[in-house]
XYZ file of C-alpha atoms in Angstrom:
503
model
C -38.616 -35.355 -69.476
C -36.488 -35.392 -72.173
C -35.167 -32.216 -73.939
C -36.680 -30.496 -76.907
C -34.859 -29.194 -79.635
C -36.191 -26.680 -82.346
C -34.293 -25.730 -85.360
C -34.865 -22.114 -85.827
C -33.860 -20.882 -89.898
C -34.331 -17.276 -89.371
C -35.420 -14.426 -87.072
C -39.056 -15.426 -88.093
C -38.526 -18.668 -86.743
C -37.160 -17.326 -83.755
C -39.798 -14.812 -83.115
C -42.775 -17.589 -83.695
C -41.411 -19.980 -80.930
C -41.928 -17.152 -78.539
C -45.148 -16.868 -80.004
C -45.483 -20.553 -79.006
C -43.989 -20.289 -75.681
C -45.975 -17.501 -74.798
C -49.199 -19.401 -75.213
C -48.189 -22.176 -72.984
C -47.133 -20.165 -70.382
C -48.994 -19.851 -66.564
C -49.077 -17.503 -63.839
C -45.770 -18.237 -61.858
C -43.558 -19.752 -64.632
C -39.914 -18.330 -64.562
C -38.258 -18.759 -68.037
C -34.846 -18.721 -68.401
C -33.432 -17.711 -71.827
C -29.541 -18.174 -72.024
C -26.922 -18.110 -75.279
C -24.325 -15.855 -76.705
C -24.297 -12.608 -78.218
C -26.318 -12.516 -81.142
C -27.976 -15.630 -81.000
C -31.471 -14.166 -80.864
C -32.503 -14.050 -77.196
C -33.974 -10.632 -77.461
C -35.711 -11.635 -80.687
C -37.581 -14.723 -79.210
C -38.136 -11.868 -76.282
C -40.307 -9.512 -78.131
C -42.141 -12.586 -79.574
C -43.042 -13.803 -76.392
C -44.721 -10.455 -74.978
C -46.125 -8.930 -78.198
C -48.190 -12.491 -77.981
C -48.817 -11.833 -74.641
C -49.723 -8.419 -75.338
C -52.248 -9.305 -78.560
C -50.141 -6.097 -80.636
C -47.745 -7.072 -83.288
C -45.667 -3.845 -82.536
C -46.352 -3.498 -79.073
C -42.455 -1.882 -77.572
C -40.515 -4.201 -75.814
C -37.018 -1.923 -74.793
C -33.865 -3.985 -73.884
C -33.661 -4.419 -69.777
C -30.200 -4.049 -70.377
C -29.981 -1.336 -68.041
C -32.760 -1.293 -66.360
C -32.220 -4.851 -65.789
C -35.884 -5.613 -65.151
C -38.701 -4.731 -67.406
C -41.862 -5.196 -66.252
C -45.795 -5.147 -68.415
C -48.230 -5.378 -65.058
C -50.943 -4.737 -67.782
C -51.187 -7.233 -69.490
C -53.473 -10.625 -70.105
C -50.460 -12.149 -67.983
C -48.677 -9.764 -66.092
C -44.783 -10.459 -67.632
C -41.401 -9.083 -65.884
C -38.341 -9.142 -68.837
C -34.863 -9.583 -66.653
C -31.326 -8.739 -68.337
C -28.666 -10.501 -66.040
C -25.915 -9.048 -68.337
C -24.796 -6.356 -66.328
C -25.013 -7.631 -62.733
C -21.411 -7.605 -60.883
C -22.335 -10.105 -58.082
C -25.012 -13.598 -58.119
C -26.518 -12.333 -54.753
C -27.435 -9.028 -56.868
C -30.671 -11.343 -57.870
C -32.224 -11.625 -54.489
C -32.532 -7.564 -54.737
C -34.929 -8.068 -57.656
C -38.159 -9.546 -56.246
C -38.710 -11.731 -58.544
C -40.269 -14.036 -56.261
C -42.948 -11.450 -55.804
C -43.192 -10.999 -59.651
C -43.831 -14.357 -60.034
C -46.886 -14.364 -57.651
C -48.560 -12.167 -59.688
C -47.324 -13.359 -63.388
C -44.548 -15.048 -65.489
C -40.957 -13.902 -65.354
C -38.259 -13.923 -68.584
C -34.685 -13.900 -67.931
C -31.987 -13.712 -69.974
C -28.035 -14.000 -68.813
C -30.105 -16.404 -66.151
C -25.858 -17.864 -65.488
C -24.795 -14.649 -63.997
C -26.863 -15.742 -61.560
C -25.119 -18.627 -60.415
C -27.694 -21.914 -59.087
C -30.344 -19.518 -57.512
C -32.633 -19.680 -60.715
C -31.841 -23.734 -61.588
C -35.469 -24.012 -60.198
C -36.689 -22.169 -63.389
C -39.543 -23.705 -65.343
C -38.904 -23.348 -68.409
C -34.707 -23.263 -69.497
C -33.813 -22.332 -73.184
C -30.828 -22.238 -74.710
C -29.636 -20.296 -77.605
C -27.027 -21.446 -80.375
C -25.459 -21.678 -83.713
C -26.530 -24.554 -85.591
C -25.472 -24.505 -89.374
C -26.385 -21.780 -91.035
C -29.332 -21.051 -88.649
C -29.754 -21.980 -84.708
C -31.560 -23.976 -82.867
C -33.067 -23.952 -79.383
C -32.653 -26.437 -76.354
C -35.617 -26.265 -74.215
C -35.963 -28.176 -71.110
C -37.870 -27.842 -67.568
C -40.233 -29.225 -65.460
C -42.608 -31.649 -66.094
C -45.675 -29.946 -65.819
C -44.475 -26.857 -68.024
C -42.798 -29.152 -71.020
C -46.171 -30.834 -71.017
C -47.647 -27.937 -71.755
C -44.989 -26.263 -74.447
C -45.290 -29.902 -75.948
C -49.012 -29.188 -76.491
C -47.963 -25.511 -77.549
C -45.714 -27.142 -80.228
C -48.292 -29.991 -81.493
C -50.568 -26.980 -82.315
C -48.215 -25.482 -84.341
C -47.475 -28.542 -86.225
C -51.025 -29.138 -86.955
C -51.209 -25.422 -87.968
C -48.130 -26.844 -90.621
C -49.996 -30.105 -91.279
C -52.646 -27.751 -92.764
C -51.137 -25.776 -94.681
C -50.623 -22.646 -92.237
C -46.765 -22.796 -90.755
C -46.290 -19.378 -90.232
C -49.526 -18.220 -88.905
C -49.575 -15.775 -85.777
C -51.176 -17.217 -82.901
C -53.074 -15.222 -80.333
C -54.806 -16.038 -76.763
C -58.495 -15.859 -77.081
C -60.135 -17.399 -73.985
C -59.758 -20.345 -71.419
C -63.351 -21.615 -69.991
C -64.395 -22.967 -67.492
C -63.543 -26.118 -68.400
C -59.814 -27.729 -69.595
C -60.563 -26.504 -73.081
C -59.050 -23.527 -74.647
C -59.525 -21.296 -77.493
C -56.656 -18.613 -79.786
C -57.758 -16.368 -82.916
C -55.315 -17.663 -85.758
C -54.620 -15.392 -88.304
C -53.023 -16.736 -91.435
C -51.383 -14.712 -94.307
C -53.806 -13.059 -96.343
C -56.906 -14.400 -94.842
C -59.605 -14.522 -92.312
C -58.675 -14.924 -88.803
C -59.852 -18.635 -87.777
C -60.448 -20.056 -84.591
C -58.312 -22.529 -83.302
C -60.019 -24.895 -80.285
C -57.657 -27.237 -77.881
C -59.539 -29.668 -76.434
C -57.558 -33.160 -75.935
C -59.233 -35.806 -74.050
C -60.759 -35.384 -70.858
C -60.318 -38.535 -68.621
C -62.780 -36.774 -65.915
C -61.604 -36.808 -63.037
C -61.890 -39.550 -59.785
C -64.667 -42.170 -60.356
C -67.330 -40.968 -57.713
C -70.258 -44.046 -58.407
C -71.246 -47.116 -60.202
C -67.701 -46.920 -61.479
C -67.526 -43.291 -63.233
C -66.809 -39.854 -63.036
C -68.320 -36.825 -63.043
C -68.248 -36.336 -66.641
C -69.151 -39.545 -67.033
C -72.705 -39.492 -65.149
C -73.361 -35.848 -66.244
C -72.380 -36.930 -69.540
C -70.445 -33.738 -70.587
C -68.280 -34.202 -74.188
C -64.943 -35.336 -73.221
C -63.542 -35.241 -76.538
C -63.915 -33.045 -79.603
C -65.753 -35.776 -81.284
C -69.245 -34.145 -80.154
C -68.365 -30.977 -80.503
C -68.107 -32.211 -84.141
C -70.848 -34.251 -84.600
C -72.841 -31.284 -83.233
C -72.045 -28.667 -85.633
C -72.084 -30.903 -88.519
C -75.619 -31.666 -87.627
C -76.521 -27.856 -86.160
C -74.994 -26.836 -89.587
C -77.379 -29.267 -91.999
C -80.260 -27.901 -90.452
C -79.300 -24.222 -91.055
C -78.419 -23.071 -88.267
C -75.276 -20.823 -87.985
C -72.410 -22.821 -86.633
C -68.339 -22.680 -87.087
C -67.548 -24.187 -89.783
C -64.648 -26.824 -89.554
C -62.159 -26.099 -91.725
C -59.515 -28.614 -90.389
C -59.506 -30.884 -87.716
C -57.275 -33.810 -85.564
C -59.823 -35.979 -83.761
C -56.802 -37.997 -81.913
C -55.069 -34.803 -80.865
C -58.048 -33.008 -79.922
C -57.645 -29.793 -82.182
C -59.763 -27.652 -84.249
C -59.663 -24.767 -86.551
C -63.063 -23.424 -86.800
C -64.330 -20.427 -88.997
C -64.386 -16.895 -86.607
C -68.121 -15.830 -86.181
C -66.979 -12.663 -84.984
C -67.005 -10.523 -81.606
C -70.338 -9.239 -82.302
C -72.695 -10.827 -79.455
C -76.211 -9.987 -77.768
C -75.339 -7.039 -75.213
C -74.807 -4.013 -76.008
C -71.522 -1.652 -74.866
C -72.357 -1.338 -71.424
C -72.838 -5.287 -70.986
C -76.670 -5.028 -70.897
C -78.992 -7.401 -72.996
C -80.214 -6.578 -76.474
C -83.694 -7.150 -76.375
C -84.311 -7.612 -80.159
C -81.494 -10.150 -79.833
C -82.288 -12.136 -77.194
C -85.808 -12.559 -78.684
C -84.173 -13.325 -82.565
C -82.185 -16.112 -80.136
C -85.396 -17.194 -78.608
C -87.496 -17.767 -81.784
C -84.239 -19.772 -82.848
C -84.581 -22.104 -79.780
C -88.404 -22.918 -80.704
C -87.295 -23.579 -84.064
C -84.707 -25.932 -82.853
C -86.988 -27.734 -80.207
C -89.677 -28.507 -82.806
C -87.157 -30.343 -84.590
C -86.588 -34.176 -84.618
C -83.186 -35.190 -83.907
C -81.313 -38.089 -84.073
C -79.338 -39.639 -80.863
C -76.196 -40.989 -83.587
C -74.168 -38.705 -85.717
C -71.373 -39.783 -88.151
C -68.446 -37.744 -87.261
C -65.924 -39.342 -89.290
C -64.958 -42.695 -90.913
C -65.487 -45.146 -88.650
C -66.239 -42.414 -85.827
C -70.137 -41.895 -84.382
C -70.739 -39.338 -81.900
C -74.191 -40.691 -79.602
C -76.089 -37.699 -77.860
C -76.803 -38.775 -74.832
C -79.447 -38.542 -72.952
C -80.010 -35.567 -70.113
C -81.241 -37.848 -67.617
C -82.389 -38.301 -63.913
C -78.500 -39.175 -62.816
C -77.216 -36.184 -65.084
C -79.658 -33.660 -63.418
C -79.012 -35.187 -60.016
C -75.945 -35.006 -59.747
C -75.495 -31.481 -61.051
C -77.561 -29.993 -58.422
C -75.539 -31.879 -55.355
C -72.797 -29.257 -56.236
C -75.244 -26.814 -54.036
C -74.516 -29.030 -51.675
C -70.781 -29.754 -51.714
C -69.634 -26.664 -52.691
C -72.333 -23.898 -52.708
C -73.851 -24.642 -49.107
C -70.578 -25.386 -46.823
C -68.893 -22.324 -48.791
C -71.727 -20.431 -47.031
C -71.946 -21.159 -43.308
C -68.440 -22.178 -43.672
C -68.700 -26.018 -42.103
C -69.557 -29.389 -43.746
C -72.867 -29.879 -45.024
C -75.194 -32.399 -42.996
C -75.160 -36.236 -44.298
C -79.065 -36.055 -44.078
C -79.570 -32.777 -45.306
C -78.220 -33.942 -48.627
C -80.149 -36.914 -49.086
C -83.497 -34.751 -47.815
C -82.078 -32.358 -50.542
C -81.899 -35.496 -52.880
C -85.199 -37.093 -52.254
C -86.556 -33.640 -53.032
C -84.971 -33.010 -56.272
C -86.292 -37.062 -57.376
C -90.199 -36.473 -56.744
C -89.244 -32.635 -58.778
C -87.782 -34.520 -61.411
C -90.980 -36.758 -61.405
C -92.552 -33.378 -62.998
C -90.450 -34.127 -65.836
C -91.162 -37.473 -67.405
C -93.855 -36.089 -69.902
C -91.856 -32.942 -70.152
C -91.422 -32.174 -73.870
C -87.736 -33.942 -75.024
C -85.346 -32.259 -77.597
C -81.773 -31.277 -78.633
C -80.141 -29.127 -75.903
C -77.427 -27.301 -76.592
C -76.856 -26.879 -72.906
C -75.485 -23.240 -72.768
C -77.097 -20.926 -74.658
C -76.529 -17.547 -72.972
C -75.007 -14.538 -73.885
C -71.075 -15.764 -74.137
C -72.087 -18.670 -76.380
C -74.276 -16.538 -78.801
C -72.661 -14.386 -81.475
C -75.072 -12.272 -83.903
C -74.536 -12.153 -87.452
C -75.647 -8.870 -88.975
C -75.691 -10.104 -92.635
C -77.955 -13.000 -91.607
C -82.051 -13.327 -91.891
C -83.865 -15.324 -89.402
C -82.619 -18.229 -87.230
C -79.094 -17.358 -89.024
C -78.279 -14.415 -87.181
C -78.045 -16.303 -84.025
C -74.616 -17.906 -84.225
C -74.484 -20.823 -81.970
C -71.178 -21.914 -80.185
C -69.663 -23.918 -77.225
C -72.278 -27.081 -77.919
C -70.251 -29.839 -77.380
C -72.168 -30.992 -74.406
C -75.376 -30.748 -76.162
C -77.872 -33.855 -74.721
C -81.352 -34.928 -75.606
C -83.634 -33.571 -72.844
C -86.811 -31.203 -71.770
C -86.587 -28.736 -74.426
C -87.008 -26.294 -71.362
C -83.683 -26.116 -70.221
C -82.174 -24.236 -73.179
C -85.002 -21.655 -72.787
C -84.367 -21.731 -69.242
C -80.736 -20.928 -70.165
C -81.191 -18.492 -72.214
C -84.081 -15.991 -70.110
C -82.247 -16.748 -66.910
C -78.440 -15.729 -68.181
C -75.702 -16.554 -65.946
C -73.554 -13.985 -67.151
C -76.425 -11.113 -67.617
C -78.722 -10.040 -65.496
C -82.027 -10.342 -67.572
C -85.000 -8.135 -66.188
C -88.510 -9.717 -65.649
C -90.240 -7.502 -67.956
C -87.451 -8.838 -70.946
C -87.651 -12.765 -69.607
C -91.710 -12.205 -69.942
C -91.208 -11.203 -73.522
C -88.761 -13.751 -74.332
C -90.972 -16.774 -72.987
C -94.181 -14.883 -74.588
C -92.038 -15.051 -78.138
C -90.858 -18.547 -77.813
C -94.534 -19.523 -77.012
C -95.685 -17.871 -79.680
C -93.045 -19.177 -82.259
C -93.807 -22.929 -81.347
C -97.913 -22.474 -81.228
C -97.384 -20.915 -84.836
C -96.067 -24.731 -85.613
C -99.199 -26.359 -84.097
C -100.434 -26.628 -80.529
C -98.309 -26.521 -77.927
C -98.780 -27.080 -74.083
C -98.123 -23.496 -72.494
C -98.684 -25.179 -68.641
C -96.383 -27.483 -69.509
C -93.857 -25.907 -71.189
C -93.741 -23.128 -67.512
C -93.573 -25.405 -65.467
C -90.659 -27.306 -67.179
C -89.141 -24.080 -67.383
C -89.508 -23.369 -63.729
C -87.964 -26.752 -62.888
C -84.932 -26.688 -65.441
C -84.088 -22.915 -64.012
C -84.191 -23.938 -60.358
C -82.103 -27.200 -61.908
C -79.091 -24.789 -63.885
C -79.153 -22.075 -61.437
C -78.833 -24.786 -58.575
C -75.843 -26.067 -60.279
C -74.395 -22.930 -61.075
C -73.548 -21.831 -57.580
C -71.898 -24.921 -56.839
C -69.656 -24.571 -59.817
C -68.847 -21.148 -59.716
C -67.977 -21.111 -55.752
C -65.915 -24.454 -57.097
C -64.085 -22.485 -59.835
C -63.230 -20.203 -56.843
C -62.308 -22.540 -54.205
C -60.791 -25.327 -56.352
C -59.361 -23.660 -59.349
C -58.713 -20.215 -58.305
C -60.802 -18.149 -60.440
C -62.256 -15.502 -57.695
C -64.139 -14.043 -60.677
C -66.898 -15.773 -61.118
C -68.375 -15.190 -57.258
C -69.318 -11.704 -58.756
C -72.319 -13.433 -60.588
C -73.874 -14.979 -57.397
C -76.016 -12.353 -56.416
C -77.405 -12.749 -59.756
C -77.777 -16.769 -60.000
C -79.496 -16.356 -55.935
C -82.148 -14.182 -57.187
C -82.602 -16.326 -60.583
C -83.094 -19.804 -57.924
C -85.451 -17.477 -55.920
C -87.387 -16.379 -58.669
C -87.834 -20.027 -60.163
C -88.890 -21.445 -57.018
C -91.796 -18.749 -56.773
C -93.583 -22.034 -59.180
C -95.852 -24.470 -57.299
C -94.010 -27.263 -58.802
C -90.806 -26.135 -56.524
C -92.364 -25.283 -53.222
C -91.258 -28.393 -51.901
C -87.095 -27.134 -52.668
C -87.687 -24.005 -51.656
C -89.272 -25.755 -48.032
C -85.787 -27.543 -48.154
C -83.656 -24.504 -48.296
C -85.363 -22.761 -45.750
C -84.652 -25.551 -43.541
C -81.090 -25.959 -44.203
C -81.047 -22.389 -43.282
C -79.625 -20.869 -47.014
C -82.525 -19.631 -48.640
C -81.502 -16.035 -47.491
C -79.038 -15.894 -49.774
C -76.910 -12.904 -49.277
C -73.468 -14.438 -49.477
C -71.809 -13.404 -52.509
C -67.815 -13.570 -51.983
């Protein structure tokens, strides 16, 4: 790949491309940081961790002597090196850094004193004198310039819209590819700023398409903005887009805030959870339509949350969940019992009540608005995969939170208000409405334990096996509904209804 070259005016500059380094950084990734005296390594240093850190004057003392400088505590653990004062090459091999690297990202500066044993390094910078400023020669290995590249379009885009200089912090990487910083601009409210480019999704499974494809999850920013634009017309508390590059995939989106629906010690705000409730029945008795203009020339279609969407959601019990448990393969003709199952459950459905779904509204994706009245203190985020579906699922979502453990006596309530909020509209089918809502939690929470023991297994995020006890009881509890004795049968056979596994 070929180099990259960024002309640096002043110490400002220098400082804000380690800002932009640090953001594209990954466990693992050694840096190497090389130039003469004076030519601003340690500056682009500090930037670097204080962005790593989140703290504008977070200390960063010179390794000079103590030659490595290491900040285990933070978001990425980071080791700072100083090769300056070394006497001998082999010296490095006395420095662990291998180790460091296993368990974060390593800086080095003077990275020549060490002869060839850190030409392997990911990310190689160079340092000089260009005019009256300097300029930086950045090259490495594929997978790391692809991501600085990325690192450096949002900063253009940032320019593009009138916001050069603005700091850049880390906010949060999903579960997905997307991910999300807090921008804070000169003088003004912090904004958020969403990276999403286009999601190819993955191998083609059947019928020629991917995962995505047949779950049909958003794999572009294009419904993400459809969604609020239409979310926002009916008055219901959204991000507002203040900029945006469809092509690119990039966002900047107003900051709803930190302020969510648990309270300091994680646990669920009841008056909260019932305010987001009553907002879901006002949603559902909406009418909504399946196009949205996005843009010029751009439609976004919602599609539909169908029988191939739901189906194949729920085989993730079986390829992941299930063999993760008794540790072997899962039977061929388990899975298409387990299949021909879910189909005459999904049967259930086809007079189910249909609506908008927003598809993940639970605690993380709800942010309360204080100043608000009404449906408006429930901001709304993370929609993009929003479908048209049984208006039970978001409900479902919502009393049976993935990330929360919500007690029966609260889920009772919060059904009992979101009943009550629809009848107040005109009648409404209560029998229905539970049994949908039986069905659509066995559905999600089905799903969820295949994705979170793939999040572990595939894409090395241990953390989310500490909500399985939580999404076992959740399956258990939604299969105590006639409508699902025929799953729960199924699971008892294939020996995983006692589900005490949980990492």
């Amino acid at each position: 790949m070929a180099m990259l070259v960024v002309h640096l005016a002043d110490s400002e500059d220098t400082e804000r491309l380690g800002e932009d380094i640090a953001l594209a950084l990954r466990q693992g990734d050694l840096v190497t940081l090389s130039g003469d005296l004076g030519t601003g390594k340690s500056t682009l240093a500090r930037g670097l961790i204080r962005t790593i850190a989140d703290e504008d004057d977070h200390e960063v003392p010179s390794p000079t002597f103590t030659i490595v400088q290491s900040y285990p505590e933070l978001r990425l653990p980071i080791s700072h090196v100083d090769l300056y004062r070394i006497a001998f090459a082999d010296e490095i091999h006395e420095l662990g850094l291998d180790e460091l690297r296993e368990n974060g990202a390593v800086l080095v500066e003077w990275p020549e004193n060490a002869g060839n044993a850190l030409d392997d390094a990911d990310i190689a910078i160079v340092l000089r004198d260009s005019g009256t400023g300097r300029e930086a020669v950045i090259g490495g290995s594929e997978a790391a310039m692809a991501r600085l590249e990325r690192s450096f379009a949002i900063r253009d885009f940032l320019r593009r819209n009138d916001r050069p200089s603005a700091r850049r912090r880390y906010l949060l990487g999903d579960a997905s590819a997307r991910s999300y910083e807090r921008v804070y601009p000169a003088d003004q409210q912090p904004l958020i700023l969403m990276n999403s480019p286009y999601n190819p999704g993955g191998p083609v499974l059947r019928d020629g398409k991917t995962y995505m494809q047949i779950a049909h999850l958003s794999q572009s920013v294009h419904a993400f903005a459809g969604i609020d634009k239409l979310l926002a017309a009916q008055g219901f508390t959204v991000p507002p887009i203040i900029a945006s590059d469809l092509d690119a995939g990039l966002l900047l989106i107003g900051d709803l805030g930190n302020e969510g629906i648990l309270d300091d010690a994680g646990n669920p705000i009841a008056e909260r959870y019932e305010a987001a409730a009553r907002a879901l029945a006002r949603l559902h008795e909406r009418s909504w339509p399946h196009d949205i203009p996005v843009a010029p020339g751009v439609t976004h279609h919602i599609p539909p949350f169908d029988r191939d969407a739901m189906l194949i959601e729920v085989e993730l019990l079986c390829e992941w969940y299930a063999p993760w448990r008794s540790a072997a393969p899962f039977p061929a003709h388990m899975i298409e019992d387990y299949r021909g199952v879910w189909n005459d459950i999904f049967n259930r459905l086809i007079t189910a009540e249909t609506s908008l779904l927003l598809r993940d509204v639970h605690s993380p994706n709800i942010l309360w608005q204080p100043g608000e009245r009404g449906i408006r203190r429930v901001g709304l985020i993370d929609f993009q995969d929003a479908m048209i579906g049984p208006s039970a699922y978001d409900v479902a979502s919502l009393v049976f939170d993935a990330r929360v453990t919500i007690p029966p006596e609260l889920r009772r309530a919060l059904l009992a208000a979101y009943v009550e909020e629809r009848s107040a509209q005109g009648s409404f089918d209560t029998e229905a409405f539970f049994e949908a809502v039986a069905i659509m939690a066995a559905q999600r929470n089905a799903k969820i334990l295949g994705i979170f023991v793939r999040l572990d297994r595939r894409d090395g995020k241990p953390a989310y096996l500490r909500h399985l006890p939580r999404i076992q009881a959740y399956l258990k509890e939604a299969m105590a509904h006639p409508a699902l004795q025929p799953l729960k049968a199924w699971l008892e056979s294939a020996g995983i209804l006692d589900m005490e596994k949980s990492a």
